[in-house]
GROMACS .gro file of C-alpha atoms in nm:
model
  145
    1MET     CA    1   0.005   0.002   0.000
    2LYS     CA    2   0.110   0.355  -0.068
    3LEU     CA    3  -0.035   0.675   0.081
    4GLU     CA    4  -0.149   0.878  -0.210
    5VAL     CA    5  -0.366   1.166  -0.093
    6LEU     CA    6  -0.441   1.345   0.234
    7VAL     CA    7  -0.778   1.547   0.246
    8VAL     CA    8  -0.714   1.879   0.421
    9PRO     CA    9  -1.036   2.049   0.544
   10VAL     CA   10  -1.056   2.418   0.449
   11SER     CA   11  -1.329   2.688   0.466
   12ASP     CA   12  -1.229   2.885   0.160
   13VAL     CA   13  -1.097   2.675  -0.127
   14ASP     CA   14  -0.953   2.961  -0.331
   15ARG     CA   15  -0.772   3.107  -0.025
   16ALA     CA   16  -0.631   2.768   0.061
   17LYS     CA   17  -0.528   2.700  -0.297
   18ALA     CA   18  -0.340   3.026  -0.325
   19PHE     CA   19  -0.167   2.953   0.000
   20TYR     CA   20  -0.048   2.610  -0.103
   21GLU     CA   21   0.055   2.731  -0.443
   22MET     CA   22   0.246   3.015  -0.267
   23LEU     CA   23   0.440   2.743  -0.086
   24GLY     CA   24   0.535   2.588  -0.404
   25PHE     CA   25   0.286   2.301  -0.417
   26ARG     CA   26   0.208   2.193  -0.775
   27MET     CA   27  -0.162   2.238  -0.873
   28ASP     CA   28  -0.257   1.901  -1.027
   29ILE     CA   29  -0.635   1.952  -1.077
   30ASP     CA   30  -0.908   2.192  -1.000
   31TYR     CA   31  -1.234   2.019  -1.079
   32VAL     CA   32  -1.574   2.184  -1.030
   33GLY     CA   33  -1.881   1.958  -1.034
   34ASP     CA   34  -2.248   1.994  -0.974
   35GLU     CA   35  -2.403   2.168  -0.663
   36GLY     CA   36  -2.077   2.325  -0.537
   37PHE     CA   37  -1.871   2.011  -0.543
   38ARG     CA   38  -1.506   2.092  -0.596
   39VAL     CA   39  -1.184   1.903  -0.576
   40VAL     CA   40  -0.840   2.070  -0.592
   41GLN     CA   41  -0.536   1.847  -0.570
   42LEU     CA   42  -0.193   1.995  -0.492
   43THR     CA   43   0.142   1.817  -0.458
   44PRO     CA   44   0.431   1.935  -0.235
   45PRO     CA   45   0.760   1.968  -0.418
   46GLY     CA   46   0.931   1.631  -0.435
   47SER     CA   47   0.638   1.441  -0.283
   48GLU     CA   48   0.450   1.146  -0.422
   49CYS     CA   49   0.157   1.211  -0.179
   50ALA     CA   50  -0.073   1.501  -0.266
   51VAL     CA   51  -0.327   1.699  -0.062
   52ILE     CA   52  -0.686   1.760  -0.170
   53ILE     CA   53  -0.886   2.057  -0.066
   54GLY     CA   54  -1.238   2.135  -0.181
   55THR     CA   55  -1.607   2.142  -0.101
   56GLY     CA   56  -1.834   1.848  -0.055
   57ILE     CA   57  -1.536   1.614   0.005
   58SER     CA   58  -1.506   1.578   0.385
   59THR     CA   59  -1.706   1.624   0.710
   60ALA     CA   60  -1.388   1.725   0.891
   61VAL     CA   61  -1.389   2.073   1.038
   62PRO     CA   62  -1.169   2.325   0.862
   63GLY     CA   63  -0.845   2.369   1.055
   64SER     CA   64  -0.872   2.044   1.251
   65LEU     CA   65  -0.565   1.869   1.118
   66ASP     CA   66  -0.246   1.893   1.313
   67ASN     CA   67   0.112   1.771   1.273
   68LEU     CA   68   0.115   1.702   0.903
   69HIS     CA   69   0.480   1.636   0.835
   70LEU     CA   70   0.670   1.756   0.539
   71VAL     CA   71   1.015   1.595   0.527
   72VAL     CA   72   1.311   1.813   0.428
   73THR     CA   73   1.685   1.752   0.403
   74ASP     CA   74   1.783   2.090   0.542
   75ILE     CA   75   1.538   2.234   0.783
   76GLU     CA   76   1.692   2.582   0.807
   77GLN     CA   77   1.701   2.619   0.418
   78ALA     CA   78   1.340   2.488   0.389
   79ARG     CA   79   1.216   2.723   0.662
   80ALA     CA   80   1.394   3.020   0.493
   81GLU     CA   81   1.238   2.927   0.160
   82LEU     CA   82   0.887   2.902   0.302
   83ILE     CA   83   0.926   3.242   0.479
   84GLY     CA   84   1.059   3.392   0.154
   85ARG     CA   85   0.740   3.267  -0.009
   86GLY     CA   86   0.526   3.441   0.262
   87ALA     CA   87   0.451   3.162   0.514
   88GLU     CA   88   0.482   3.229   0.886
   89VAL     CA   89   0.708   2.953   1.004
   90GLY     CA   90   0.811   2.910   1.365
   91GLU     CA   91   1.162   2.872   1.484
   92VAL     CA   92   1.343   2.542   1.442
   93PHE     CA   93   1.323   2.324   1.756
   94HIS     CA   94   1.402   1.977   1.877
   95ASP     CA   95   1.260   1.766   2.154
   96ALA     CA   96   1.452   1.736   2.481
   97GLY     CA   97   1.396   1.356   2.458
   98GLY     CA   98   1.563   1.350   2.125
   99ILE     CA   99   1.309   1.127   1.945
  100PHE     CA  100   0.985   1.305   1.837
  101HIS     CA  101   0.813   1.622   1.937
  102HIS     CA  102   0.556   1.636   2.218
  103ILE     CA  103   0.228   1.807   2.186
  104GLY     CA  104   0.243   2.194   2.229
  105ASN     CA  105   0.565   2.324   2.374
  106LYS     CA  106   0.634   2.044   2.628
  107ALA     CA  107   0.998   1.938   2.613
  108ARG     CA  108   1.070   2.180   2.330
  109VAL     CA  109   1.422   2.309   2.294
  110ALA     CA  110   1.516   2.600   2.069
  111GLY     CA  111   1.740   2.517   1.768
  112PRO     CA  112   1.801   2.215   1.559
  113GLN     CA  113   1.887   1.884   1.722
  114PRO     CA  114   2.247   1.941   1.836
  115GLU     CA  115   2.404   1.654   1.635
  116ARG     CA  116   2.158   1.717   1.350
  117ALA     CA  117   2.043   1.365   1.397
  118ASP     CA  118   1.786   1.251   1.137
  119TYR     CA  119   1.419   1.283   1.250
  120GLY     CA  120   1.512   1.526   1.524
  121SER     CA  121   1.465   1.888   1.409
  122PHE     CA  122   1.129   2.048   1.350
  123ALA     CA  123   0.961   2.381   1.249
  124GLU     CA  124   0.592   2.447   1.243
  125PHE     CA  125   0.339   2.655   1.037
  126LYS     CA  126  -0.032   2.674   0.967
  127ASP     CA  127  -0.242   2.720   0.665
  128PRO     CA  128  -0.503   2.997   0.659
  129ASP     CA  129  -0.760   2.772   0.837
  130GLY     CA  130  -0.521   2.660   1.111
  131ASN     CA  131  -0.437   2.313   0.986
  132GLY     CA  132  -0.096   2.245   1.137
  133TRP     CA  133   0.209   2.143   0.932
  134VAL     CA  134   0.555   2.043   1.062
  135LEU     CA  135   0.882   2.050   0.872
  136GLN     CA  136   1.095   1.755   0.987
  137GLU     CA  137   1.466   1.714   0.889
  138ILE     CA  138   1.569   1.370   0.757
  139ARG     CA  139   1.894   1.352   0.567
  140VAL     CA  140   1.932   0.974   0.570
  141ARG     CA  141   1.615   0.759   0.617
  142ALA     CA  142   1.602   0.471   0.854
  143PRO     CA  143   1.657   0.131   0.692
  144GLY     CA  144   1.359   0.005   0.493
  145ARG     CA  145   1.221   0.355   0.436
   0.00000   0.00000   0.00000
């Protein structure tokens, strides 16, 4: 099995589409059907998994998704690029436990993971509805990935 698409609930499709395109997501399709049905598929740069926004496609509350991870090889460069594109990205951080980040600010330490260990450095941003995204730095994937 392969994860192909994530449905991201939004309140304003055009606003969300503009935001994701501003981030550099490729617009794959913008389909408008009957009775307000709309499907917009966008793919993050380098990803095989796309996101879909639209109307009439989900019962999830706009802004209800949290911790959607975008993997990058250089977190500081990726953060700077997103900021340059207009996104409000938080500072790079790592977890005091060194494995994964806790919810909220618990055990959060400013700056990248000191040894720049894979899977250990993060930065967060939100889309216009408040759906939460996390950049995660991975230079060398774990075996089997």
